[in-house]
Structure formats: C-alpha cells, structure tokens
Coordinates of C-alpha atoms in Angstrom, one line a residue:
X1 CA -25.1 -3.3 47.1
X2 CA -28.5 -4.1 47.5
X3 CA -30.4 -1.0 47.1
X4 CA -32.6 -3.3 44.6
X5 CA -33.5 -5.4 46.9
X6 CA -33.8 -3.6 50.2
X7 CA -35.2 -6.2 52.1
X8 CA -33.0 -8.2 51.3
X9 CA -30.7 -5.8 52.4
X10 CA -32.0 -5.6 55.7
X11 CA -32.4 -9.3 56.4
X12 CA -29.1 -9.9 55.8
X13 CA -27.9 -7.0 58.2
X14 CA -29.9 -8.6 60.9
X15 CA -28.0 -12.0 60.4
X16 CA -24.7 -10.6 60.4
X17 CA -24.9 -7.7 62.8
X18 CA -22.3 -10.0 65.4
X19 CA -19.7 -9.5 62.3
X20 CA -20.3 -6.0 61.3
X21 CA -19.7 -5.0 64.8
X22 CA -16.9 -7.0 65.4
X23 CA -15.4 -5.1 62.1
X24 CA -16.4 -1.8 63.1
X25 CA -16.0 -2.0 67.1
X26 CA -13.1 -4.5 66.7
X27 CA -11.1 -4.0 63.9
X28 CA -12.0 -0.5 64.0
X29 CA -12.6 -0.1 60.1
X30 CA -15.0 2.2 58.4
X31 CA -17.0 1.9 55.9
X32 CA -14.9 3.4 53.5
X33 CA -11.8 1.4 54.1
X34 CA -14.0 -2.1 53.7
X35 CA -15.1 -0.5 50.3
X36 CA -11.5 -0.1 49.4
X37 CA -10.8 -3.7 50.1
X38 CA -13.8 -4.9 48.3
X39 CA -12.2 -3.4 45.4
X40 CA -8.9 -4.4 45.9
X41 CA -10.4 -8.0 46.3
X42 CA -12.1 -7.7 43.0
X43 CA -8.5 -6.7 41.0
X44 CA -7.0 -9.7 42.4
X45 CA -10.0 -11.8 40.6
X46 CA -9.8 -10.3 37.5
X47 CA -6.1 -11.0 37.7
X48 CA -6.5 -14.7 38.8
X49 CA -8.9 -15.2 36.0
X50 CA -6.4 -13.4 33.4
X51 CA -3.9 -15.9 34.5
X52 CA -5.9 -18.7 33.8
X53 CA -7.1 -19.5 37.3
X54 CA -10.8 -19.3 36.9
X55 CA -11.5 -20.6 40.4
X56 CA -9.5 -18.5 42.4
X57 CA -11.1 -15.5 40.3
X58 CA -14.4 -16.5 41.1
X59 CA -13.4 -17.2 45.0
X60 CA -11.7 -13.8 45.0
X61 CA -14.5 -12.3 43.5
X62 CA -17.0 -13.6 46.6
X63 CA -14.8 -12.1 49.0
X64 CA -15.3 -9.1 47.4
X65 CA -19.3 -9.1 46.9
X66 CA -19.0 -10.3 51.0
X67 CA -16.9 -7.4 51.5
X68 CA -19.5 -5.3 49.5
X69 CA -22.2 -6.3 51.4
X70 CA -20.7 -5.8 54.8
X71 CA -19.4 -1.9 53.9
X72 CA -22.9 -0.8 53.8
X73 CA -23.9 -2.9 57.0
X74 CA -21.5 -0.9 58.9
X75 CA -22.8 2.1 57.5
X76 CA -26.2 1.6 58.0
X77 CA -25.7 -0.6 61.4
X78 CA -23.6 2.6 63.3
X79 CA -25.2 5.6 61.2
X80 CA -22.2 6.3 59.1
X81 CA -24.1 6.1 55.6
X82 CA -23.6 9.3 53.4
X83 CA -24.1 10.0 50.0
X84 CA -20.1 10.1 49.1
X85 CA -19.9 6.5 50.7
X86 CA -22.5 5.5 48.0
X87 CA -21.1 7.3 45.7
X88 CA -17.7 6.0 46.8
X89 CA -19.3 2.5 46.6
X90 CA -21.1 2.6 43.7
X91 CA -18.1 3.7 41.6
X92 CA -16.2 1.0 42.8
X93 CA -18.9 -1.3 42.4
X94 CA -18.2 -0.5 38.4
X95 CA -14.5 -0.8 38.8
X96 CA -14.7 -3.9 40.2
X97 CA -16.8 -4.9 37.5
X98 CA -14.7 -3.7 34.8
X99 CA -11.1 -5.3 35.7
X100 CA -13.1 -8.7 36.4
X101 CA -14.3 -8.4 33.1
X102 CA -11.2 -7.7 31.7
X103 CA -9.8 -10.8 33.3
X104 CA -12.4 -12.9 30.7
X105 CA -11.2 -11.0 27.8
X106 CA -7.1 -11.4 28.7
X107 CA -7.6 -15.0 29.7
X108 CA -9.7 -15.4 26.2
X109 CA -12.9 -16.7 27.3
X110 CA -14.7 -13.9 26.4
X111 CA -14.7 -11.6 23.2
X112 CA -13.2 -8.2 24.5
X113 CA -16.1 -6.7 22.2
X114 CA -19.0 -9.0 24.2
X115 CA -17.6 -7.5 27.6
X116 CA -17.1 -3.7 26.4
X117 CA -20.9 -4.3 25.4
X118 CA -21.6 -5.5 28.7
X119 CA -19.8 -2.9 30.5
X120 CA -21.7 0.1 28.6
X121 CA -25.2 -1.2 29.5
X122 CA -24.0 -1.6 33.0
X123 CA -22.4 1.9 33.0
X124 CA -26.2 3.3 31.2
X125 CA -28.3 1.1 33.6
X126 CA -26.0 2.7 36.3
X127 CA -26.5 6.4 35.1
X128 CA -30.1 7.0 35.9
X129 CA -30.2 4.1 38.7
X130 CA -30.7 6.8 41.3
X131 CA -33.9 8.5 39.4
X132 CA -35.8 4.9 38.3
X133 CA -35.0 3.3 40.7
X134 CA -34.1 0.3 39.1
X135 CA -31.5 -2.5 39.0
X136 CA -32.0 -6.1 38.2
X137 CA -28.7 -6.8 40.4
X138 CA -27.1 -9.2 36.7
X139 CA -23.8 -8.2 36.9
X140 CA -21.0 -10.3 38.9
X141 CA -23.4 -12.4 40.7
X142 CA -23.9 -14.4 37.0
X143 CA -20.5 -14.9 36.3
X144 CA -21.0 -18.0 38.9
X145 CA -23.4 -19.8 36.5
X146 CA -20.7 -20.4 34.2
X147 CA -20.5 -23.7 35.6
X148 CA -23.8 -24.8 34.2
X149 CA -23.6 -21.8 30.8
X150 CA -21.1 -20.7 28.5
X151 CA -19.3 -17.7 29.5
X152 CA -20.1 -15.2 26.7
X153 CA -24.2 -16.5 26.6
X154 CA -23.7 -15.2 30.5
X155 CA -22.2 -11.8 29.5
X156 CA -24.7 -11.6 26.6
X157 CA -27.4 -11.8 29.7
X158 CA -25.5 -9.3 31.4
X159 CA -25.6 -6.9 28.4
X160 CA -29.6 -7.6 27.6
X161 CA -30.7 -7.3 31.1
X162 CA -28.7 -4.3 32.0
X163 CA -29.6 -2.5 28.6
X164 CA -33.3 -4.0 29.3
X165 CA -33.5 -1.8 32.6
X166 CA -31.9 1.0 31.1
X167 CA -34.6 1.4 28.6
X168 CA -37.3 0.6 31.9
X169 CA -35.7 2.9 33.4
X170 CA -36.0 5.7 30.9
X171 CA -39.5 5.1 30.9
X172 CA -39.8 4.3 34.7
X173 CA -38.6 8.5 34.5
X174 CA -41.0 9.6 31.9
X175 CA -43.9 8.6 33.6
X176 CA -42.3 10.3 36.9
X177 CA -42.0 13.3 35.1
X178 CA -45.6 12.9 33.6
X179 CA -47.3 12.2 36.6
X180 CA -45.7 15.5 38.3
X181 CA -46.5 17.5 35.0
X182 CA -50.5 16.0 35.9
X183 CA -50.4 17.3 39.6
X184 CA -49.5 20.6 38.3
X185 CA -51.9 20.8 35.6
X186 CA -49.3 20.2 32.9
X187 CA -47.4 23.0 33.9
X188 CA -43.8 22.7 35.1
X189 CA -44.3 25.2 37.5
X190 CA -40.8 26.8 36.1
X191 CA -39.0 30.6 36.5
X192 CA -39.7 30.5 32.8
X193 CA -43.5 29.0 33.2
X194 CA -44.0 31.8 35.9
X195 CA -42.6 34.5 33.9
X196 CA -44.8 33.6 31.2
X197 CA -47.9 33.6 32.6
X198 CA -47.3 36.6 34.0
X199 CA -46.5 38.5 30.8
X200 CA -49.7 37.3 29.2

C-alpha cells in the first residue's frame, strides 16, 4: 500500500507493530487472509454507497485501506513478504477500487463514463508502477474530500493525476533505458548486438 511512500510505510509499521502482532501471533492470520478481507471490506462499500448510504461506504472503505495497510505490516514485520502477496495485493488493490467506483456510478453521483476514465488511468499508472517507480497514491484516499468537493471534480483528479504519472512514468523508463544504453556505450549489449559485431 505504500510502496510510494516507503517511509511512510515504515513509520507507521513501527506505531502499530503491538497490533500487527497481536493479528499475526494472536489471531493467527496471514497476510494473505487480511488481503482478502480488505477486499471483502471494500465490496461492502461500494455496495453501501450503491444503496445510497454514502457514509457507511466511505466508513467501510477505511476499514478496508486499515486492513490494507496492516496486510503488508505483517508481511514485512514477520518476513512473510513475497512477490505473489504483492501481486495478490496489488490486484486487489484494483478490485477494490473498481466495485467502490461502481458504487458512485449505481448510486448516480458519478457519470459511469467519468469513473471508467478513472479506472483506465489507474489500471495504466498501475501497469509500469513496478519499472518507474511511481505512484502519486490519488485513488480511494480522495474520495474522502467529497465533503468539501464535488464528487465527479474528485474522480476527474483521480483520472488527471493517475494518467499524469502514467505519462512520468513512461518517461521516468526512457531515461532508465537511456542511461543503461550510455553505460554501455549505446549498445544494448544484446545476443543480436553480439552476433553482430561479431559478423562484421
């Protein structure tokens, strides 16, 4: 959840180490299965808000982004990370994302097309996350400003920011790529590359 902020991250770990291990030592659950209830947590949200009950929603939703944060704390508090829990995490992360979306289109507040927009620069922003680096973190966390902004101006935020860092992103890569390409000498160092230089 906060690999975009991993100090952050950490920070927070520290202050609520007494409640990851009581949820790991305790309860006895695993990373994984604190994922799963994240999520599950997020579909009752989406459902409260298609009903109408905006508040609940947005409550459920926190529960979820707590239970978000704390999977990884487990993970990274008794050395269970892996790369299928982030994966695990990370689609989920979208999921949630999507059917608490939804619940703003069903309950009207929110053009279906505005949060289809949204959802594709999220799912863009998301797809080269891993190589750039980069994520601004403006996805649930602004639906809470609706108290003080109109819904769809917040999910137009959502769709400019993500599709912002998307574009960063790509470029954030290009000059990855470039700056290896320069400690090689411009070449790619490649079987193809090699076979070339040999038949010259």
């Amino acid at each position: 959840m906060y690999e975009f902020a991993p100090v952050l991250g950490k920070a927070l770990d520290r202050a609520i180490r007494p409640l990851l291990r009581f949820a790991h030592r305790t309860l006895g659950l695993s990373p994984t299965q604190v994922t799963w209830a994240a999520f599950w947590a997020s579909v009752a949200a989406g459902a409260s808000v298609a009903a109408g009950r905006l508040g609940w929603g947005l409550g459920l939703m926190a529960l979820g982004q707590v239970l978000d944060g704390i999977d990884g704390g487990i993970a990274r508090e008794f050395g269970l990370a892996s790369d299928a829990g982030r994966r695990l995490d990370t689609r989920l992360d979208r999921a949630s994302e999507a059917v608490i979306f939804a619940g703003f289109a069903a309950a009207g507040i929110v053009p279906v097309k505005l949060v289809l927009l949204a959802l594709v620069a999220i799912l863009l922003m998301t797809s080269i996350t891993d190589r750039s680096g980069l994520d601004p973190g403006v996805k649930r966390f602004a639906l809470y400003f609706g108290i003080w902004l109109p819904y769809p101006r917040i999910f137009t935020i959502v769709f400019v920011v993500n599709l912002a860092a998307y574009v960063v992103g790509l470029l954030l890569i290009d000059l990855q790529f470039q700056r290896r390409m320069d400690a090689l000498g411009g070449d790619l160092d490649t079987v193809a590359s090699r076979a070339a230089s040999v038949s010259r």
